[in-house]
XYZ file of C-alpha atoms in Angstrom:
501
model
C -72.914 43.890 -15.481
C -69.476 44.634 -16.539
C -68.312 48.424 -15.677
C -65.250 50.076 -17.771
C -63.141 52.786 -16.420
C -59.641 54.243 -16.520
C -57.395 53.893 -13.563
C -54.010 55.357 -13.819
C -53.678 55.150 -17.541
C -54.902 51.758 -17.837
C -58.198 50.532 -19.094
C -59.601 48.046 -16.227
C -62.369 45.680 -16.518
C -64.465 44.841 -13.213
C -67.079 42.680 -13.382
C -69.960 43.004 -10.426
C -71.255 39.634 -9.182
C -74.714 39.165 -7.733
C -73.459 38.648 -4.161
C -72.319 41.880 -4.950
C -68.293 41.533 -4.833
C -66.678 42.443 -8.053
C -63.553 40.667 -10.064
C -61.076 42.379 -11.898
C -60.008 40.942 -15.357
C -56.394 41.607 -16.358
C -55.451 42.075 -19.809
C -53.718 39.571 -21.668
C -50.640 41.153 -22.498
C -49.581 41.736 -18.373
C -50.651 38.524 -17.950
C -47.848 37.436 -20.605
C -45.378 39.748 -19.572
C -45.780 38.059 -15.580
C -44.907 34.817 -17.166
C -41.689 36.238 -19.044
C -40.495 37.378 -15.727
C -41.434 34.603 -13.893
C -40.062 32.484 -16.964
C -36.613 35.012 -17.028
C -36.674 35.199 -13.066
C -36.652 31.204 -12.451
C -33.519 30.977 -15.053
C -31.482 33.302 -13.982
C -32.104 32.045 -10.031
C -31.507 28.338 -11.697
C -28.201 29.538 -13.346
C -26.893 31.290 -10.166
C -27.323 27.812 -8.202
C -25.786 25.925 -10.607
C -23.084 28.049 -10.492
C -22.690 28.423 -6.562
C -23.021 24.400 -6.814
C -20.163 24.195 -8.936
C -18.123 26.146 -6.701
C -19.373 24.794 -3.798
C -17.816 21.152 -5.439
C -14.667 22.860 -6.557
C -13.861 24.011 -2.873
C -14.684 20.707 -1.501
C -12.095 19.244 -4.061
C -9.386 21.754 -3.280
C -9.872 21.107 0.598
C -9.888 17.146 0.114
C -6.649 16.924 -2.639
C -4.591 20.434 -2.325
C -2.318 18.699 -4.421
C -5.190 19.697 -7.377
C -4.323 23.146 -6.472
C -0.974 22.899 -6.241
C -0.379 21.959 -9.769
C -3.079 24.039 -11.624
C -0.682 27.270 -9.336
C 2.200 25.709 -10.776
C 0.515 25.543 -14.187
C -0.023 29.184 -14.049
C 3.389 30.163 -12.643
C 4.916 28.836 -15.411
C 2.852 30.057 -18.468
C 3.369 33.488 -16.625
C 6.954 33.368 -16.256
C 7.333 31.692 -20.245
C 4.988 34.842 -21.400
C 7.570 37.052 -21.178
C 9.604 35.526 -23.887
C 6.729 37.078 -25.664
C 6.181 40.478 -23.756
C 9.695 41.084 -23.489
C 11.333 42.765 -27.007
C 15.235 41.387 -26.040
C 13.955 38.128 -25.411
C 11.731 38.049 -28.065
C 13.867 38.445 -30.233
C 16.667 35.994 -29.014
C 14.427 33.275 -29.951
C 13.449 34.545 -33.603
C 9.929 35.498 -32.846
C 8.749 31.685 -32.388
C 8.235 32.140 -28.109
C 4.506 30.755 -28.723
C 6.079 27.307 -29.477
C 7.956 27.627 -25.860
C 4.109 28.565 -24.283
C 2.940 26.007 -26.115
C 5.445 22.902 -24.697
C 4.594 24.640 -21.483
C 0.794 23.668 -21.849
C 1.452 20.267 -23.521
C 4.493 18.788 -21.278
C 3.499 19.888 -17.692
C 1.671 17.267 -15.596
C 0.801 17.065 -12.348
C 4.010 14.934 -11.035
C 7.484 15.158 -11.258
C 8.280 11.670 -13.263
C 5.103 12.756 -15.823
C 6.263 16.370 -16.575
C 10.134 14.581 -16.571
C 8.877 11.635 -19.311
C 7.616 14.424 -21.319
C 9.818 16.614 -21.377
C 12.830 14.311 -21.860
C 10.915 12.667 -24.897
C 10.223 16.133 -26.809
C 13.190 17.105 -25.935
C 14.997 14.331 -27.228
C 12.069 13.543 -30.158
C 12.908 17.475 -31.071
C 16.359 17.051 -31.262
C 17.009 13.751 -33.052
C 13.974 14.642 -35.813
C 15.450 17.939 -36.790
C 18.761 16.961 -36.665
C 17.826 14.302 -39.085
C 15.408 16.279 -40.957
C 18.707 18.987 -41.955
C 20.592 15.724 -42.988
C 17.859 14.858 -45.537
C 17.377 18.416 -46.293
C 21.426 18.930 -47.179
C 21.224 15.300 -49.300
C 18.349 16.305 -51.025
C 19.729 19.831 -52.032
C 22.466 17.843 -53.472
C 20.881 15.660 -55.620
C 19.189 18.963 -57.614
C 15.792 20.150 -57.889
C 14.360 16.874 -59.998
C 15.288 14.272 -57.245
C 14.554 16.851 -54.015
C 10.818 16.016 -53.043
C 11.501 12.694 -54.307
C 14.000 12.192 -51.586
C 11.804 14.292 -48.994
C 8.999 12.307 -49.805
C 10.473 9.124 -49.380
C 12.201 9.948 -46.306
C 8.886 11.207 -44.637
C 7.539 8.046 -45.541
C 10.019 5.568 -44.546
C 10.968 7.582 -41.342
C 6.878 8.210 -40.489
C 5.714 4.566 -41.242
C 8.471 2.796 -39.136
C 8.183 5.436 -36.310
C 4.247 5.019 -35.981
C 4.961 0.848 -36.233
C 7.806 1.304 -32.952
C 4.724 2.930 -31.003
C 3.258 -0.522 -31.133
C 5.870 -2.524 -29.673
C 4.960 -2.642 -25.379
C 8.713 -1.062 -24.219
C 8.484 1.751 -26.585
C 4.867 2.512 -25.761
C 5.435 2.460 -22.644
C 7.960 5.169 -22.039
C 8.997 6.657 -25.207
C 5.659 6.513 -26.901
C 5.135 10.824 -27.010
C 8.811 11.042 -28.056
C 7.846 8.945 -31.306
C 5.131 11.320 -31.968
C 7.240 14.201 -31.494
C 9.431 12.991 -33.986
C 7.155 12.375 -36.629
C 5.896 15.567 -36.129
C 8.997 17.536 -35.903
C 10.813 15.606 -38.763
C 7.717 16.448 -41.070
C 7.630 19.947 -40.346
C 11.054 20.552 -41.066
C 11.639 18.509 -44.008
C 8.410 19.451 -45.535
C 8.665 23.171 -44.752
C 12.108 23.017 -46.139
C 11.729 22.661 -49.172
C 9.725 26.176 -49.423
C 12.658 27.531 -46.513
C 16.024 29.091 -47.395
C 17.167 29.177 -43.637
C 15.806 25.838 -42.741
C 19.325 25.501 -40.284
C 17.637 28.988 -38.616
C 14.230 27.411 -38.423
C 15.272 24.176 -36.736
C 17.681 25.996 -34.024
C 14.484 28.412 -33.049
C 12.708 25.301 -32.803
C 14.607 22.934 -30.552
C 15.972 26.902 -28.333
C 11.915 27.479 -28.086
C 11.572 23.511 -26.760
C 14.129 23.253 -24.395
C 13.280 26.749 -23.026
C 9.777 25.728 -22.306
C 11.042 22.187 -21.255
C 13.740 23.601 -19.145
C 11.077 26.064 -17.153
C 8.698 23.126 -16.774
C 11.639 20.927 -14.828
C 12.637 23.955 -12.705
C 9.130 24.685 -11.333
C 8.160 21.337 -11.324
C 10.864 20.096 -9.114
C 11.212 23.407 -6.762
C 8.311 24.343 -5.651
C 5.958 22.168 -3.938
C 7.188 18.839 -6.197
C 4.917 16.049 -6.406
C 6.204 12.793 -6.256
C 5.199 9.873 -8.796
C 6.753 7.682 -6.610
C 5.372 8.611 -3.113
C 2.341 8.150 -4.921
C 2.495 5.010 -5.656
C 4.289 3.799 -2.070
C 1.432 5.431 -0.208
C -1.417 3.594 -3.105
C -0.263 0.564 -1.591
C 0.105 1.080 2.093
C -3.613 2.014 1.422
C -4.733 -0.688 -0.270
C -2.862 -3.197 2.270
C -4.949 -1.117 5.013
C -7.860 -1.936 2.781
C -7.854 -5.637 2.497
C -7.078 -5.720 6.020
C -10.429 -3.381 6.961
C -12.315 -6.233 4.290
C -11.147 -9.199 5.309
C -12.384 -8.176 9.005
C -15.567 -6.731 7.597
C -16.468 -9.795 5.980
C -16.134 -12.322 8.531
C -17.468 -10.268 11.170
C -20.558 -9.341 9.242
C -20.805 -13.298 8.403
C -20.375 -14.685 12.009
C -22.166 -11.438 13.715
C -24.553 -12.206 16.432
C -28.299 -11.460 14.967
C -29.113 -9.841 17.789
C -26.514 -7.262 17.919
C -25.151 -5.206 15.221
C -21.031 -5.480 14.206
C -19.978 -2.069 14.898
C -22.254 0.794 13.213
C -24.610 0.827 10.760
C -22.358 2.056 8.353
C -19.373 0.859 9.698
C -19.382 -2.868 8.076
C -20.375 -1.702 4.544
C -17.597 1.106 4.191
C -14.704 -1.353 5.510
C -16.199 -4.460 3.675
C -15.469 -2.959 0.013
C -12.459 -1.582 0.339
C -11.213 -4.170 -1.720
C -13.080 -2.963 -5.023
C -10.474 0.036 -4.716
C -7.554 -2.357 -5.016
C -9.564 -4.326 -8.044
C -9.400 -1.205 -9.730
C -6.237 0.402 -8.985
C -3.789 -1.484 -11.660
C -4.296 1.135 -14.258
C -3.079 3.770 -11.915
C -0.279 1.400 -10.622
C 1.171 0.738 -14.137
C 1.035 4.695 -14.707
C 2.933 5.932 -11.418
C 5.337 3.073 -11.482
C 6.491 3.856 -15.015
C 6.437 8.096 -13.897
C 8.525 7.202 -11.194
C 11.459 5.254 -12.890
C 11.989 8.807 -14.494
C 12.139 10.731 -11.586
C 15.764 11.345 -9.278
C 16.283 10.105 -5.488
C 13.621 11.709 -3.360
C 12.948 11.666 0.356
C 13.107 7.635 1.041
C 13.840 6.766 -2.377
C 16.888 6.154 -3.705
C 18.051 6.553 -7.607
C 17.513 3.252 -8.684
C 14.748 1.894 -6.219
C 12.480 -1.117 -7.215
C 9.223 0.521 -8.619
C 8.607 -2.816 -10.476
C 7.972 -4.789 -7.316
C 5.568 -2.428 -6.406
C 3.509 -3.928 -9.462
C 4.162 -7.670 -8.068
C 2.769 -6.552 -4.706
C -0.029 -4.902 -6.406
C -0.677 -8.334 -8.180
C -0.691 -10.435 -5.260
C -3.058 -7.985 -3.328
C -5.396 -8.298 -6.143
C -5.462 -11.947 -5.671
C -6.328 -11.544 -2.494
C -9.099 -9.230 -2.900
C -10.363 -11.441 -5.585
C -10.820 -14.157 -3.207
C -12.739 -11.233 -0.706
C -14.919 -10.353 -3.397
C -15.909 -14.216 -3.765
C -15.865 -14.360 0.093
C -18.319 -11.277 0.532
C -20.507 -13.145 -2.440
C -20.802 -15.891 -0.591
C -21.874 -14.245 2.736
C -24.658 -12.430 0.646
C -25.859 -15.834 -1.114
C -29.515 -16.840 -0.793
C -28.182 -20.450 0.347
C -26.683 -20.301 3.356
C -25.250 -22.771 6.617
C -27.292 -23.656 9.482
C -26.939 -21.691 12.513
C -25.338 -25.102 14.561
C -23.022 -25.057 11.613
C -21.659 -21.624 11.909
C -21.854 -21.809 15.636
C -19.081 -24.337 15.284
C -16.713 -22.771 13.201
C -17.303 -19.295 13.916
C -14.434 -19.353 16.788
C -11.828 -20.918 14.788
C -13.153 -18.479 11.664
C -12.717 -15.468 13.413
C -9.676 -16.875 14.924
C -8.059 -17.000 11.506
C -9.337 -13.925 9.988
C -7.642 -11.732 12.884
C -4.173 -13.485 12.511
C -4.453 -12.564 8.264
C -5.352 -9.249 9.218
C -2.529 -8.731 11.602
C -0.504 -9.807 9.026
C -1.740 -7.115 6.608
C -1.183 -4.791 9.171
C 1.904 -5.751 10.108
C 3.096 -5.397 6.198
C 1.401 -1.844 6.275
C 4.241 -0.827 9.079
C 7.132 -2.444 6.811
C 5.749 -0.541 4.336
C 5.410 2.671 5.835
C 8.384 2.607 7.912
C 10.786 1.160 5.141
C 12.272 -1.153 8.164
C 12.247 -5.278 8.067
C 10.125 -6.556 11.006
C 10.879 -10.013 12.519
C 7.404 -10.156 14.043
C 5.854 -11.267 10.508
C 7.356 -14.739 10.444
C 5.305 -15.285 13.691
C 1.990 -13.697 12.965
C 2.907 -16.020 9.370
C 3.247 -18.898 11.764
C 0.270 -18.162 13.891
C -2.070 -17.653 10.451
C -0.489 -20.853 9.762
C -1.485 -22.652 12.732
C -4.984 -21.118 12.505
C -5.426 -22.453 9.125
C -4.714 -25.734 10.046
C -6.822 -25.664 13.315
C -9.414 -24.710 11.082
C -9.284 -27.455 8.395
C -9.208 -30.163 11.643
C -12.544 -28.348 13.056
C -14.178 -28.678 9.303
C -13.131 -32.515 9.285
C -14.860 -32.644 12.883
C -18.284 -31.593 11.471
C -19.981 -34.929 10.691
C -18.610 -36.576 14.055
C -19.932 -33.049 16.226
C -23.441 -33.470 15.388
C -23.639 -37.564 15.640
C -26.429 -38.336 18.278
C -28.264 -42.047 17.943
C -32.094 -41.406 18.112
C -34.572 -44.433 18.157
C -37.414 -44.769 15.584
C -39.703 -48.143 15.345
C -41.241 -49.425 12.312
C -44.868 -51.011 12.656
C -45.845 -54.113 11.963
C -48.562 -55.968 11.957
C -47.600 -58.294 15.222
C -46.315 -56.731 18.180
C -43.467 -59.065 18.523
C -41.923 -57.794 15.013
C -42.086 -54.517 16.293
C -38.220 -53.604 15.542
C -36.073 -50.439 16.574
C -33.385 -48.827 13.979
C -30.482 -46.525 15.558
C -30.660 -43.447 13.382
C -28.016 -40.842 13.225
C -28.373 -36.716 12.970
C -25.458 -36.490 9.689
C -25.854 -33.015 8.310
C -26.465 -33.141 4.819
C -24.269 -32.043 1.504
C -26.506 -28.828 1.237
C -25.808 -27.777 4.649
C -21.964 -28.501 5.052
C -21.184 -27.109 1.541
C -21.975 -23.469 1.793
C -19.644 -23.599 5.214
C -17.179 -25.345 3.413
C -16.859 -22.949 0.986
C -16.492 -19.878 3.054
C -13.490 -21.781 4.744
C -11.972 -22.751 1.628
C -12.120 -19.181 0.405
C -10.579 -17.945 3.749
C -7.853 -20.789 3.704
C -7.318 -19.110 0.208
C -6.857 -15.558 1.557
C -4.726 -17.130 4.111
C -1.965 -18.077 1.667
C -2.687 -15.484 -1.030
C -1.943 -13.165 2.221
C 1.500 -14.985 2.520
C 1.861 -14.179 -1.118
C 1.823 -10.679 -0.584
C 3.815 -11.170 2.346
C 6.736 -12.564 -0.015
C 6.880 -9.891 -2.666
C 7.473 -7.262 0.224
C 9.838 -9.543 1.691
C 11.280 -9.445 -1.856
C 11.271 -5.551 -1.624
C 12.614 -5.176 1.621
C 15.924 -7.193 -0.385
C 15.966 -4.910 -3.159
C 15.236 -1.861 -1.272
C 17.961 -2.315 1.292
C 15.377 -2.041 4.314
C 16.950 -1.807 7.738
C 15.940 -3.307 10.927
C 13.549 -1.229 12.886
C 15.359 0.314 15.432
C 13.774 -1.147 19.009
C 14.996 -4.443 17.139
C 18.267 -2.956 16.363
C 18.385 -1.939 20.586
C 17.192 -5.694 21.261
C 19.681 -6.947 19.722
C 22.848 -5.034 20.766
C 21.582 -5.450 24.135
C 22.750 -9.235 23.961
C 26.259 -8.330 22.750
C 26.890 -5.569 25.585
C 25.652 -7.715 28.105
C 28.289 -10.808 26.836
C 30.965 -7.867 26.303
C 30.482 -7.177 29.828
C 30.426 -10.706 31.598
C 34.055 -11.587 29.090
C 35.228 -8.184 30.875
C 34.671 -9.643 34.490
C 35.647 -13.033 33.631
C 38.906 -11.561 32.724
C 38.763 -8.952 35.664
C 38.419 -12.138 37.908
C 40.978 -14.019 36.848
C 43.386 -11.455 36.783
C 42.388 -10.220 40.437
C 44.846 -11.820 42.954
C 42.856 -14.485 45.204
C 42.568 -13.732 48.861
């Protein structure tokens, strides 16, 4: 029995049940209008996390690499102070009413170093300059020739000028560093000659122009350079100190986790893992090597650099560590292989293993000092020599292998009589499949062993070019020697001039 009535303005339907409760039926359109707010309810609570999610990632990015937030301040410092080239009447019109082109280089040129925002600059600058100065030439020659031959000459001149410009961007030293200043040029040098030909006071246009460049350009090196520079350079001197740490942190990682004890763990959990593929961030860090080394050739003596200091070396080093941590990579492949040596096998070698993988990483680490110090270190020819020696111990313990595990066992064959009952010496050889996997993981750490004396050689290499001096407890150690034979020629002399008794 279903009973209708009106409560508060609404029709409601209750239904009586036998057991005598009673249900109440809502009407379709609430129950529509619950799901809309529901529906709009969930989005807008879905939107608002997103958003606190992003922000919650944006402040963890600012707090790990300020340097982010450095240059987006530095960003906005300088589009404020080039606005008012546009806000300002006087200096509005100084520049002819073109101060959007100077906010404009501001937002194109500035990067987040010193030797990027430089190389930019320095090629519009100079793309600006050359392009419209040329551009006026073939303007003035054009003029001369009369209105029949003008766009002839334009055209052809954009052509010539455009095709041969694009073709330079092609060849590796002009891509390299003057590759934006090409397209500058083509750009400018169109614009002008192009819009020239439709311009009385082209020489007016082109001055606004390159004044509305090098103002932008000009702001972009002051702020860049003054307040709170970024280096191109330190960049790439602290990329490789890194990566050195790195291969080091592998190369221990790797051998550790190889000769570990099954019962016990090497180090944590997470531990191994994190220091055992380091190396796949020096695999992957040529692109960004090529990049700072070619920003920092642009940029002026800084801190520990000098004018003219060797960023190309940096690239050699960066080459021979990536030999090295190809070899790791091959070594950590191996250690996860489903084939692997016997237990007795590794038991063996696992002294002389570990031996050599702690001299090759105190020879990384020793690098990573001479790197971070700038100072020459006379301690690396001996931890060189000692890696040395362990390689060699190393090789003599592999040759040992067959003659370790010889032991002469007896074994009879059967016959039918008793008296040709004969006994055979056997001995316990290990086979190819055993030895080879063991072999191979020394082989590949014999290989990091001189690819590690590689990279030893290129910063050697630097150390020359850089003009590193001594560190200065082996400066002390060595003046000591010459005071102390000063001092003895000083009473040698002192006692023969004394008058004997």
């Amino acid at each position: 029995m279903a009973n209708a009535k009106q409560v508060s303005g609404k029709l409601e339907w209750r239904i009586n049940v036998p057991d005598g409760t009673s249900n109440v039926i809502v009407p379709e359109s609430d129950q529509l209008v619950n799901k809309a707010w529901l529906w709009l309810k969930g989005l807008l609570c879905g939107l608002v996390l997103k958003i606190w999610r992003f922000l919650y990632k944006a402040w963890n990015l600012g707090v790990a690499e300020p340097k982010k937030v450095i240059h987006g301040v530095k960003v906005g410092l300088s589009l404020l102070l080039v606005s008012f080239f546009y806000y300002m009447r006087p200096l509005y019109e100084g520049v002819g009413g073109n101060a959007m082109w100077a906010v404009m280089t501001v937002v194109v040129v500035f990067e987040s170093t010193v030797g990027a925002t430089l190389c930019k600059c320095i090629n519009r600058a100079t793309g600006t300059f050359l392009a419209g100065s040329l551009a006026l030439g073939v303007q003035w020659i054009a003029n001369k020739s009369g209105e029949t031959f003008e766009p002839i000459i334009i055209g052809i001149s954009v052509f010539l000028l455009a095709s041969a410009t694009t073709f330079s961007r092609f060849i590796p030293s002009v891509k390299t560093r003057f590759d934006y200043g090409a397209m500058i040029f083509i750009l400018t040098f169109s614009l002008v000659t192009v819009s020239g030909y439709r311009v009385d006071r082209l020489f007016e246009l082109a001055y606004q122009r390159l004044s509305t460049v090098a103002i932008g350009t000009s702001l972009c090196i002051f702020i860049t350079m003054v307040f709170c520079p970024i280096w191109a350079g330190s960049g790439l001197h602290d990329l490789i100190v890194c990566n050195l740490e790195k291969l080091a942190d592998s190369l221990d990682g790797c051998v550790g986790e190889c000769f570990k004890d099954n019962k016990t763990k090497f180090g944590t959990e997470e531990g191994p893992s994190k220091r055992m593929q380091g190396y796949k961030c020096v695999l992957n860090s040529k692109a960004t090597e090529e990049v700072m080394a070619n920003f920092a050739r642009w940029e002026p003596a800084h801190g520990r650099f000098n004018f003219r200091h060797p960023w190309k070396q940096y690239l050699k080093i960066g080459a021979s560590m990536r030999n090295c941590a190809y070899c790791i990579e091959a070594l950590n492949s191996c250690i996860n292989s489903e084939i692997q040596a016997p237990d007795y096998l590794k038991k063996h070698l696992s002294d002389v293993c570990m031996l050599l993988s702690t001299n090759s990483s105190e020879v990384l680490k020793e690098l990573v000092i001479i790197m971070k110090t700038l100072t020459k270190s006379s301690k690396i020819e001996l931890l060189i020599g000692e890696m040395n020696f362990a390689v060699q111990k190393l090789q003599d313990s592999l040759n040992s292998v067959p003659n370790s595990f010889i032991g002469p066992t007896v074994s009879t064959l059967q016959a039918p009589n008793e008296a040709n009952r004969e006994t055979i010496p056997k001995t316990a050889i290990p086979s190819l499949m055993d030895v080879f996997p063991m072999a191979s993981l020394v082989y590949l750490l014999i290989q990091i062993a001189a690819r590690i004396e590689g990279i030893a050689d290129a910063v050697d290499q630097l150390a020359g070019l850089a003009e590193f001096k001594l560190a200065k407890d082996e400066n002390s150690k060595q003046k000591k020697p010459t005071n102390k034979s000063t001092s003895d020629k000083q009473d040698h002399e002192a006692m023969k001039t004394s008058p004997k008794v």
